[in-house]
C-alpha positions as a printed NumPy array, in Angstrom:
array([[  0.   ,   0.   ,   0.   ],
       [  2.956,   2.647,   0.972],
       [  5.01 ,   1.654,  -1.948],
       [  1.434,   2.343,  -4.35 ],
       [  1.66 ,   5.812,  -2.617],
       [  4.616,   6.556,  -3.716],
       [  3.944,   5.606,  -7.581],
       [  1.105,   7.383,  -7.282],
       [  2.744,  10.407,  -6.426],
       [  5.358,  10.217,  -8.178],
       [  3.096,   9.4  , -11.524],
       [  0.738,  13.02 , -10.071],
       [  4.109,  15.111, -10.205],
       [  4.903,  14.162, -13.33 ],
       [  1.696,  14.468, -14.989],
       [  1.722,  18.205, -13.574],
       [  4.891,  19.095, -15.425],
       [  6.549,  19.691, -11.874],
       [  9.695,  17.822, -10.862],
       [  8.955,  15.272,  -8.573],
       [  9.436,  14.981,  -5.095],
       [ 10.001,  11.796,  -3.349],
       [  8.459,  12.641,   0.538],
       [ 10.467,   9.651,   2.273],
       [  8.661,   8.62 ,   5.691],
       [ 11.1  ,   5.83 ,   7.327],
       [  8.391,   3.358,   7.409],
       [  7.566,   3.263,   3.96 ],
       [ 10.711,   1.146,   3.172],
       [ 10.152,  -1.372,   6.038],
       [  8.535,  -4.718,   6.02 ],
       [  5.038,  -5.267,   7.616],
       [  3.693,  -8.458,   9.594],
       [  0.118,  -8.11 ,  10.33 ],
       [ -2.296, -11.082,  11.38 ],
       [ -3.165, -12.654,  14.708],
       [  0.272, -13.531,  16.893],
       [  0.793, -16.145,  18.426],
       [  2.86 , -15.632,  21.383],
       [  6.13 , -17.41 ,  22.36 ],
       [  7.508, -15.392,  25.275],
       [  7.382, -12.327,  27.13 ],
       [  9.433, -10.624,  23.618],
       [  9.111, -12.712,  20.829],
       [  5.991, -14.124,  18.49 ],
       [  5.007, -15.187,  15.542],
       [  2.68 , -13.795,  12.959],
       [  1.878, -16.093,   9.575],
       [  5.114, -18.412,  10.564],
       [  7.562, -15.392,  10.829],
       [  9.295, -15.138,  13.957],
       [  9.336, -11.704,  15.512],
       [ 11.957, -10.187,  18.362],
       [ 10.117,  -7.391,  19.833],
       [ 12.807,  -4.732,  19.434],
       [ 14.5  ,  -2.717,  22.324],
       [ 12.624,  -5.145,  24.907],
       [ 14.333,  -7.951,  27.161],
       [ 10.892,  -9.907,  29.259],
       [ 12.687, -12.838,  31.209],
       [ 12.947, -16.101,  29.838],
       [  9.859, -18.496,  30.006],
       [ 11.408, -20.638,  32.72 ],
       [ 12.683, -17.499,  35.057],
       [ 11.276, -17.267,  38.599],
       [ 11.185, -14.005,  40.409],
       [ 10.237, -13.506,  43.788],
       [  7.423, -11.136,  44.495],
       [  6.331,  -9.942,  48.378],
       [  7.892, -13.592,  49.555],
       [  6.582, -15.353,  47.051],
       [  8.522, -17.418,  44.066],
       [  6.933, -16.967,  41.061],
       [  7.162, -17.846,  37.426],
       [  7.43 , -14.37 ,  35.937],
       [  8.864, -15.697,  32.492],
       [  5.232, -17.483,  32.402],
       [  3.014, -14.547,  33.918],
       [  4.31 , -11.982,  31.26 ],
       [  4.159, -14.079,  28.417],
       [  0.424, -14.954,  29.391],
       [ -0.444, -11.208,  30.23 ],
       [  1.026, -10.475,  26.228],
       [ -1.605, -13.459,  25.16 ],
       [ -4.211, -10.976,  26.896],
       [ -3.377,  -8.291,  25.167],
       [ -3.252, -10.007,  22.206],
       [ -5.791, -12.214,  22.114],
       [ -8.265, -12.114,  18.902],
       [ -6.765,  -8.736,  17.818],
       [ -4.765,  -7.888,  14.802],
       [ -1.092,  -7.332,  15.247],
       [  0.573,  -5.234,  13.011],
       [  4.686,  -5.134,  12.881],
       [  7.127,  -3.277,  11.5  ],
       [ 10.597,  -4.496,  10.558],
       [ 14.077,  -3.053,  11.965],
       [ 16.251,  -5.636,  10.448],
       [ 17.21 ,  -9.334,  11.617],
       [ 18.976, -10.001,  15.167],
       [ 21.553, -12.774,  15.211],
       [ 19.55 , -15.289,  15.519],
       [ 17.392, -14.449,  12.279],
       [ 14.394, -13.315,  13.514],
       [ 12.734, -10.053,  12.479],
       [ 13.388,  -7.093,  14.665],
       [  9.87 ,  -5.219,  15.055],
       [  8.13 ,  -2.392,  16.621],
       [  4.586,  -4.117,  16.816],
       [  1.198,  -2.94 ,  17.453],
       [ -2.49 ,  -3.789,  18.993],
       [ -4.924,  -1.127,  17.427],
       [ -2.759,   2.485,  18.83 ],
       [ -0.857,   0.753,  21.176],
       [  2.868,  -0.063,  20.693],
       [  3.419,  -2.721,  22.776],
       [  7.103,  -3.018,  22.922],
       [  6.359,   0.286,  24.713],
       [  3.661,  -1.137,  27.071],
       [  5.759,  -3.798,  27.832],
       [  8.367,  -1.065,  28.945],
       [  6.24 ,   1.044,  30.613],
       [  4.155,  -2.205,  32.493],
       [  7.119,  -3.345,  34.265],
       [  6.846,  -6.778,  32.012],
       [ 10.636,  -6.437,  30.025],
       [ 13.831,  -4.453,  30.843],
       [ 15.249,  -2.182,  27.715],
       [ 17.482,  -3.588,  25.596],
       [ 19.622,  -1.317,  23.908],
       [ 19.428,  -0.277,  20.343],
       [ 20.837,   2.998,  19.04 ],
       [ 17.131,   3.562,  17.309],
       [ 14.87 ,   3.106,  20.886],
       [ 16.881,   4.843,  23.061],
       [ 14.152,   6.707,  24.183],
       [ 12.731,   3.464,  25.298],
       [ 14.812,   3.681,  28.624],
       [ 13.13 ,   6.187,  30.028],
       [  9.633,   3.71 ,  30.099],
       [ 12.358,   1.68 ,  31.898],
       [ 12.69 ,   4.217,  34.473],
       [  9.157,   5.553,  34.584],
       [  8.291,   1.463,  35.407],
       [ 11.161,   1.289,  38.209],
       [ 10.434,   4.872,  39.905],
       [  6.752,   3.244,  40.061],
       [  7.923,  -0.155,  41.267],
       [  5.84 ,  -2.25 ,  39.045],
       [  5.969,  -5.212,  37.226],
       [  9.473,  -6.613,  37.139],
       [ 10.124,  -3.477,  39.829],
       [  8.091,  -4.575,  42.345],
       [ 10.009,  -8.055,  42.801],
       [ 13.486,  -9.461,  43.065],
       [ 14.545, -10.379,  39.898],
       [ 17.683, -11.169,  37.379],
       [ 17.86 ,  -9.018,  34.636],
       [ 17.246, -11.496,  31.562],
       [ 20.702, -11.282,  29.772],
       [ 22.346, -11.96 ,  32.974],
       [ 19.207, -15.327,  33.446],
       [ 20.492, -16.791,  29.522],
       [ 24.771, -16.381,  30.412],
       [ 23.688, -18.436,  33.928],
       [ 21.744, -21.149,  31.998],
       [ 24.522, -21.151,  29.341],
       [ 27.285, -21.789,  32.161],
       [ 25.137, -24.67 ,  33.78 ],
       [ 24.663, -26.231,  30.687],
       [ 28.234, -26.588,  29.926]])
């Protein structure tokens, strides 16, 4: 649909004898995932068979406990459930950032007006993970601590730090 925009207007301006102008928005370029999502973990899903990292996000790993008011609890589980709320029976439309390491599509991805890399930021439910492009993520990071909750409001281990544990047990 963006890239017919841009033929159309291009095809207008030149029709008009004027010299065209190409009006570049950054999005127009990227690739779009839209369809229902099914939900993997706490930052990554899956839309038509694509896998999707939620971009400048970090939501503990499925099997992470946390300990909340006493209490050990699997917040790896919780978050990715609350996403499948938020979710659930709603289109989910994502934009592309590019590939992580692994292969997956980095994406800013949305429910109706909200972006919910953001909510999961500003909920307490993931820790930022840096990206020169959503710096301004962090300060839903801080907004989420100041507030204590989510993550905030519990004892937890930030997610990078969780995966290099596993990784050292394993070997």
């Amino acid at each position: 649909m963006r890239k017919l925009l841009i033929i159309l207007f291009c095809l207008v301006s030149f029709s008009v004898n004027a010299k065209p102008i190409l009006l570049i928005n950054k999005d127009w370029d990227r690739e779009t995932y839209s369809g229902k999502a099914f939900i993997i973990d706490g930052d990554t899903l899956k839309i038509n068979g694509t896998k999707i990292r939620l971009v400048g996000v970090d939501a503990p790993e499925i099997s992470q406990k946390c300990k909340t008011h006493g209490h050990i609890e699997n917040c790896g589980e919780i978050i990715k459930l609350r996403l499948v709320q938020v979710t659930s029976n709603k289109n989910t439309i994502c934009y592309s950032h590019g590939k992580d390491f692994y292969g997956r599509v980095l994406a800013e991805c949305y429910i109706e007006d909200i972006n919910i890399n953001k909510w999961l930021l500003r909920e307490g439910l993931a820790v930022y993970y840096y990206n020169k492009d959503f710096k301004s993520y962090r300060i839903l990071e801080t907004l989420a601590k100041q507030e204590k909750v989510g993550l905030w409001d519990s004892e937890f281990q930030n997610p990078k730090d969780y995966r290099k544990q596993q990784k050292k047990r394993k070997k």
